[in-house]
GROMACS .gro file of C-alpha atoms in nm:
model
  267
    1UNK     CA    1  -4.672  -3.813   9.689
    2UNK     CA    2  -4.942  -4.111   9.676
    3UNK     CA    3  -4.859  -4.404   9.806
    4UNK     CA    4  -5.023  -4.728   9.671
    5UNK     CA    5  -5.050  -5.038   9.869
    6UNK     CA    6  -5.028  -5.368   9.733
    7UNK     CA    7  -5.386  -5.456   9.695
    8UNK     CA    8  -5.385  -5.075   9.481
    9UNK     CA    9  -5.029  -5.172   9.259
   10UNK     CA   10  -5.185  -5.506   9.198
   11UNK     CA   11  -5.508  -5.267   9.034
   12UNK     CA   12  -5.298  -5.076   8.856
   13UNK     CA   13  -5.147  -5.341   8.706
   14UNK     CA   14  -5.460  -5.491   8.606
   15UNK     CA   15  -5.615  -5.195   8.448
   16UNK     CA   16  -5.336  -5.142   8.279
   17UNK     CA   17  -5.331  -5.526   8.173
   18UNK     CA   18  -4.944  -5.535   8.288
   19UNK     CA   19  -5.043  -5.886   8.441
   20UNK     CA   20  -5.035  -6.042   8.045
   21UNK     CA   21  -4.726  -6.068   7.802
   22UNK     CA   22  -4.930  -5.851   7.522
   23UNK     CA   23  -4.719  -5.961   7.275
   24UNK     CA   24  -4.514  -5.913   7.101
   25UNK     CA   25  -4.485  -5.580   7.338
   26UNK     CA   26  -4.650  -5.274   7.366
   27UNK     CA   27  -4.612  -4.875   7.557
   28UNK     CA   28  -4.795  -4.605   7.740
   29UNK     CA   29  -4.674  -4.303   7.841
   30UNK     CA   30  -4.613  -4.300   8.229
   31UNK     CA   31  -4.821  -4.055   8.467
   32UNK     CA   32  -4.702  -3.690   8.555
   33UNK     CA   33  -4.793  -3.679   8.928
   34UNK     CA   34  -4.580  -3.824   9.222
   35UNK     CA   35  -4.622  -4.197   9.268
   36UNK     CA   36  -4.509  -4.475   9.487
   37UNK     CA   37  -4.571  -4.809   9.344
   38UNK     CA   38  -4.577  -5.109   9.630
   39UNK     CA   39  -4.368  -5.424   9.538
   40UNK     CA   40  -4.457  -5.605   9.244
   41UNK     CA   41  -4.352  -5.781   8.912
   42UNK     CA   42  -4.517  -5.837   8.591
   43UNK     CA   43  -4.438  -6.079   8.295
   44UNK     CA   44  -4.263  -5.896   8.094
   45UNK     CA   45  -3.911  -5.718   8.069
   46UNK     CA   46  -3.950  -5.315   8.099
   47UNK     CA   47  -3.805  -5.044   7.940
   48UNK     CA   48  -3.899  -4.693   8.091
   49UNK     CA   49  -3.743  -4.356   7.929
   50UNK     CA   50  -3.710  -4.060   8.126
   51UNK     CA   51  -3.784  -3.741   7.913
   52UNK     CA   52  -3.758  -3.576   8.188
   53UNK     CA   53  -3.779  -3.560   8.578
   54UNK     CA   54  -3.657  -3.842   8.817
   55UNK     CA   55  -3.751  -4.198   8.886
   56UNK     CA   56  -3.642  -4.409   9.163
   57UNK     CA   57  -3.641  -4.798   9.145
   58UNK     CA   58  -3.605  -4.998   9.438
   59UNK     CA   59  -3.521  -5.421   9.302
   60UNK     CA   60  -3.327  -5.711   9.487
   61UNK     CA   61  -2.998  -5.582   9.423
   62UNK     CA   62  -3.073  -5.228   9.531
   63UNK     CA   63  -3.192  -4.894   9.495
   64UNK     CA   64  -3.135  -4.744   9.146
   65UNK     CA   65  -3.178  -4.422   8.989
   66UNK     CA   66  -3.322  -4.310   8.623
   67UNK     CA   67  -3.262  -3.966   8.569
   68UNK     CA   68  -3.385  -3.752   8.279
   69UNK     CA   69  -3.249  -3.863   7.914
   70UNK     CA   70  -3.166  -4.199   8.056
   71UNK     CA   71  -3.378  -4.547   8.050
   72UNK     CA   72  -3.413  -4.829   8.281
   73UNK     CA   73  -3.476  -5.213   8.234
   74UNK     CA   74  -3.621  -5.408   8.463
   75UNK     CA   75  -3.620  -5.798   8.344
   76UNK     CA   76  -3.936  -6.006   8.331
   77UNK     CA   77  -4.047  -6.091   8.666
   78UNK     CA   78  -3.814  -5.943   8.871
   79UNK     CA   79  -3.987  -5.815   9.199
   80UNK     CA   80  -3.941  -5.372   9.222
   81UNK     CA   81  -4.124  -5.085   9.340
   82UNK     CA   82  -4.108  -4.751   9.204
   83UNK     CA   83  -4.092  -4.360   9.317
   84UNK     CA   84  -4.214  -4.135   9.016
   85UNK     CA   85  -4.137  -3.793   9.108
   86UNK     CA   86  -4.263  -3.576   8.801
   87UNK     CA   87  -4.181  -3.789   8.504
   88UNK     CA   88  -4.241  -3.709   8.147
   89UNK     CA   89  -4.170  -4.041   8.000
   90UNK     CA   90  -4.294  -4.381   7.870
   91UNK     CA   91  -4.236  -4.768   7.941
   92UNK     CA   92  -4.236  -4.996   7.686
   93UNK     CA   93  -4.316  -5.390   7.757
   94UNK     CA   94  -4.106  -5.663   7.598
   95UNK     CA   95  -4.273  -6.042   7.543
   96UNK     CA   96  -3.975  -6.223   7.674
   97UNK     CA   97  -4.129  -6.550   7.458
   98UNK     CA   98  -4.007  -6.325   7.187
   99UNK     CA   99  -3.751  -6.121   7.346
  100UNK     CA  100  -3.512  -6.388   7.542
  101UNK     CA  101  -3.210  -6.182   7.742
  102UNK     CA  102  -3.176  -6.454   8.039
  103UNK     CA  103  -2.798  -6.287   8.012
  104UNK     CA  104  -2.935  -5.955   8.088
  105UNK     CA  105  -3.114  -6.031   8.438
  106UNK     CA  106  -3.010  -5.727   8.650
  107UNK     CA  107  -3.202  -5.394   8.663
  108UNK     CA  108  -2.970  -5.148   8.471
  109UNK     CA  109  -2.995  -4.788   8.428
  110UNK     CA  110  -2.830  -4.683   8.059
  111UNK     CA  111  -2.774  -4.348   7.818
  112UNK     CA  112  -2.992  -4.285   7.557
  113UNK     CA  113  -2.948  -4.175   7.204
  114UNK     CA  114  -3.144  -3.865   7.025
  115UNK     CA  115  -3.279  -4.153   6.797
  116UNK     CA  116  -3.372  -4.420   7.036
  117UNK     CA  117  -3.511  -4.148   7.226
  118UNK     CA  118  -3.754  -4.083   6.949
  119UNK     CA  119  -3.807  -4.512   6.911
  120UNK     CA  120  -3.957  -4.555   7.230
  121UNK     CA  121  -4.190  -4.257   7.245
  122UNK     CA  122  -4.348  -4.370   6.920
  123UNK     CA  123  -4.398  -4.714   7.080
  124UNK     CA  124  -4.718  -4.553   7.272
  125UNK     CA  125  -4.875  -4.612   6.930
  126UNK     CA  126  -4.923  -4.985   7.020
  127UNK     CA  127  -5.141  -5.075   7.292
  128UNK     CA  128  -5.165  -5.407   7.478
  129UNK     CA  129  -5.264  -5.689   7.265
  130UNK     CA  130  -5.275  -5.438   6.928
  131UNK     CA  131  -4.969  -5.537   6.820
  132UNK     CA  132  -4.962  -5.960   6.819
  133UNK     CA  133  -5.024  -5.966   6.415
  134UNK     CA  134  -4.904  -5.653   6.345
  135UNK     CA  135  -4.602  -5.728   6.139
  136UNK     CA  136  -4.441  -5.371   6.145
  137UNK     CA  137  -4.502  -5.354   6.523
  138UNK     CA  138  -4.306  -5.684   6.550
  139UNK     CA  139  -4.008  -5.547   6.344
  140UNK     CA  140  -4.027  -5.224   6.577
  141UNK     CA  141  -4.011  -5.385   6.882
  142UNK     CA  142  -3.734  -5.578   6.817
  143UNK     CA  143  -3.546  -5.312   6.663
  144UNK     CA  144  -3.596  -5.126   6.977
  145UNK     CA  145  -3.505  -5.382   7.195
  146UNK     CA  146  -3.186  -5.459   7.006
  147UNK     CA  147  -3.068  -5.112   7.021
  148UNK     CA  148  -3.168  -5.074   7.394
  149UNK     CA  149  -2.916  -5.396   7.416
  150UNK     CA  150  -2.656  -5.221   7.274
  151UNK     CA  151  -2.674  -4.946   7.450
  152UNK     CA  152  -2.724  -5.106   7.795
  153UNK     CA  153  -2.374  -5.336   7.665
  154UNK     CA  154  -2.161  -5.027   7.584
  155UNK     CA  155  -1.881  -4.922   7.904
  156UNK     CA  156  -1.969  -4.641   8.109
  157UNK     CA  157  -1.803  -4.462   8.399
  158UNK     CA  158  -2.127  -4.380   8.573
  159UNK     CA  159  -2.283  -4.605   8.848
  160UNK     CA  160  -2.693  -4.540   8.872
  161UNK     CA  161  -2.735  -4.847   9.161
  162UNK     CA  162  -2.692  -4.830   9.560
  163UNK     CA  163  -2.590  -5.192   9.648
  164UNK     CA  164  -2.812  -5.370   9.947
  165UNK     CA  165  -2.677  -5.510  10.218
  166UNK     CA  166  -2.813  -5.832  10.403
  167UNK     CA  167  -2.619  -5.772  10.756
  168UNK     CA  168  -2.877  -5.638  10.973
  169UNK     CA  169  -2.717  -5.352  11.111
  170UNK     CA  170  -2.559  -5.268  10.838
  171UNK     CA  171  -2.907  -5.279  10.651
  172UNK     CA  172  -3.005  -5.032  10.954
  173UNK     CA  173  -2.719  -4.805  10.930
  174UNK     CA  174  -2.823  -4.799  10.515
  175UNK     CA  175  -3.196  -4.705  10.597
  176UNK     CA  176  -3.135  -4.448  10.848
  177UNK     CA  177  -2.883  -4.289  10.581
  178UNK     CA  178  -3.162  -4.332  10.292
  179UNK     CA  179  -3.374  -4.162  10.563
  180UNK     CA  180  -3.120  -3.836  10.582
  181UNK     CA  181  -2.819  -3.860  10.364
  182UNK     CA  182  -2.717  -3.516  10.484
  183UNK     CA  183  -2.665  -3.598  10.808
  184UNK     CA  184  -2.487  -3.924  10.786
  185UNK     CA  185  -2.150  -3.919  10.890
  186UNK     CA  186  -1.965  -4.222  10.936
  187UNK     CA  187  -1.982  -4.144  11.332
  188UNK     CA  188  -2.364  -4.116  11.312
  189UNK     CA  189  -2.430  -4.420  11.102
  190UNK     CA  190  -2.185  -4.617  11.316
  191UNK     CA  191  -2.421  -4.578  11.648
  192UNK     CA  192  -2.741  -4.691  11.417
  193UNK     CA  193  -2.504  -4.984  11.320
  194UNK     CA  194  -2.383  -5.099  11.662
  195UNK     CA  195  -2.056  -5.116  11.544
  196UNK     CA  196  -1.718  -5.028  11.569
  197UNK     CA  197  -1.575  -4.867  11.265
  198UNK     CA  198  -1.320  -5.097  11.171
  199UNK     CA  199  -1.624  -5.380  11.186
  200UNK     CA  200  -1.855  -5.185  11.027
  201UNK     CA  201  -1.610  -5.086  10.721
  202UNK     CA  202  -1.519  -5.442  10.662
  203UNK     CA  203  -1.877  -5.593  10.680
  204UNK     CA  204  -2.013  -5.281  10.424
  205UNK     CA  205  -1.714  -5.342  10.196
  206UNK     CA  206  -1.775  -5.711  10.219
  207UNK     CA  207  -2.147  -5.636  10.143
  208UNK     CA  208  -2.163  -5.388   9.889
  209UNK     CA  209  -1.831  -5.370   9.711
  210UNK     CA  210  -1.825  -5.071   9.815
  211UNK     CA  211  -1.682  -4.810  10.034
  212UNK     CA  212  -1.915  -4.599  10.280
  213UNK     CA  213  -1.791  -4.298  10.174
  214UNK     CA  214  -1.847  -4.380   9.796
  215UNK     CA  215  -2.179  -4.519   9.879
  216UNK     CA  216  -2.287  -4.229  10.088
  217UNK     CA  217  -2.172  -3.990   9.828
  218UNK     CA  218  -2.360  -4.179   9.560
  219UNK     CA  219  -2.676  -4.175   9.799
  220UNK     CA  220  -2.651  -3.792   9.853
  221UNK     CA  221  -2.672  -3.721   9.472
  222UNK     CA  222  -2.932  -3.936   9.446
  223UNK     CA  223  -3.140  -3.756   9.688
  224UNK     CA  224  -3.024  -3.424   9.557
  225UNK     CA  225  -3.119  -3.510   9.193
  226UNK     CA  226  -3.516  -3.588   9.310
  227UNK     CA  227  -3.472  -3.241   9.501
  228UNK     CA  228  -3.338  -3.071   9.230
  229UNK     CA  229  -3.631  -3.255   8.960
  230UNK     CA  230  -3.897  -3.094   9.223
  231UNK     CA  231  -3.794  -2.786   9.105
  232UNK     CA  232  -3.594  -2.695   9.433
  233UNK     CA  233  -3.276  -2.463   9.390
  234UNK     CA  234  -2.896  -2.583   9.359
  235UNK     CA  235  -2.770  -2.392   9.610
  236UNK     CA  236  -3.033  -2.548   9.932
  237UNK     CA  237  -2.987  -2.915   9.782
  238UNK     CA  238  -2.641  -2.859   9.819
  239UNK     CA  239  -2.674  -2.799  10.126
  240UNK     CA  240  -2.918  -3.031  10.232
  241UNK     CA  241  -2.760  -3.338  10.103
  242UNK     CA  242  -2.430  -3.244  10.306
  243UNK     CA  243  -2.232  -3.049  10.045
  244UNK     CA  244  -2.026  -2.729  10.243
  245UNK     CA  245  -1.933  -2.618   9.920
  246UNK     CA  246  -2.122  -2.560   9.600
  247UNK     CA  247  -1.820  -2.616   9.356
  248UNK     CA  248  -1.779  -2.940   9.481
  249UNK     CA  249  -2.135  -3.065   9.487
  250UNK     CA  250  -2.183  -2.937   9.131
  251UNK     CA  251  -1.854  -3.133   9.017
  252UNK     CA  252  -1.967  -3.450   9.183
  253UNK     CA  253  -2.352  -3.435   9.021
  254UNK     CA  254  -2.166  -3.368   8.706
  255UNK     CA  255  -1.910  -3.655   8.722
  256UNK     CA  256  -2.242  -3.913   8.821
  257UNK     CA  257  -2.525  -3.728   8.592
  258UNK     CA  258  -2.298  -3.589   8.307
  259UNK     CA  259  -2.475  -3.251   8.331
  260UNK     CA  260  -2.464  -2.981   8.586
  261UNK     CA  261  -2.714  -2.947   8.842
  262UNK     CA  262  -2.865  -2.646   8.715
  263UNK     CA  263  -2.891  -2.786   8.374
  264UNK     CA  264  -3.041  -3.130   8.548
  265UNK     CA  265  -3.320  -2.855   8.738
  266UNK     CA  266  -3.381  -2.687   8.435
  267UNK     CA  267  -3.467  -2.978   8.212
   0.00000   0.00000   0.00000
């Protein structure tokens, strides 16, 4: 993987003229290889689809995950870097002078339909700045970004975001488990902590809203679905993320992912 400093984000960005509002919006289709993007933000709100393969966005709330047949949006100026790992996909760019969602201003992972699916990918039609007087790319873009609205509004059971803590150790135990989420038991994490385990379960409940144990498990098949995009087989990711048993890691990537693991490798 290639990891970009600042000073190299901040050229990408230029180059690809992310530092203007392009309006009313405008797409490309996002590279193949494995990427690290250093923090940054641009002026616009972001939409990136994930044909396929496995994205990881890291904002101010925490870490979150876009997995294949899924979408992201990041709102205008919110700081982020990203992990690409493999992705077949494309990011579309929303003027928010023309595209106002102040009540949308949390990074959010959501479904996407067959058709919206097809929406976005022709958006690579438009370049920056080709589509300001372009009438029909005006009426696209919107369109788009009103369905992407509705489908980031409608209820789902599935949870794509790792909360951040601000505690110091428990932001250590969180990065040592990040580090190695198949070795992170709770008696593990609570000597990179420093804490006792009643402490340490009240302050990461506190912090999070979360449990350990359902944050652990939600960091495990996070790191097992960028495994299992690399091409890697079920049965070692299952066993490198911590799973004993290969029933139960394969119902737990189902119940987060909505597809099996095998069916996540093979797409």
């Amino acid at each position: 993987m290639k990891n970009l400093t600042s000073r190299e984000t901040q050229g990408v960005l230029v180059e690809n003229r992310l530092d203007s509002r392009g309006k009313p919006g405008f797409a490309f289709r996002n590279p193949s290889s494995a990427i690290f993007y250093d923090w940054h933000a641009h002026p616009c709100h972001q939409i990136t689809y994930a044909k396929r393969g496995t994205t990881q966005i890291e904002g101010p709330d925490g870490h979150h995950l876009l997995p294949t047949a899924h979408a992201i949006w990041i709102p205008a100026e919110t700081r982020h870097r990203t992990m690409i790992r493999d992705l077949d996909g494309v990011s579309v760019y929303f003027d928010p002078a023309y595209f106002p969602h102040d009540h949308m201003a949390h990074i959010q992972t959501f479904p996407i339909t067959t058709m919206l699916q097809e929406m976005l990918l022709h958006t690579v039609r438009w370049q920056p700045g080709s589509a300001e007087h372009d009438p029909i790319a005006r009426s696209f873009f919107q369109t788009v970004d009103l369905l992407c609205l509705e489908q980031m509004q409608a209820k789902t059971a599935r949870h794509f975001t790792l909360p951040r803590a601000t505690h110091p150790s428990i932001v250590r135990a969180m990065e040592a488990a990040l580090a190695s989420p198949g070795q992170a038991n709770l008696n593990w994490i609570l000597r990179h902590a420093g804490m006792s385990e009643r402490s340490f379960r009240r302050h990461f409940h506190g912090e999070t809203g979360m449990t350990w144990q359902d944050w652990i498990a939600q960091a495990r098949l996070f790191h097992a679905a960028n495994l299992l995009a690399e091409g890697q087989r079920v049965t070692d990711v299952a066993a490198g993320v911590g799973y004993a048993s290969l029933s139960a890691f394969a119902k737990a990537f189902t119940n987060l992912m909505g597809i099996s693991p095998v069916r996540f490798r093979n797409l």
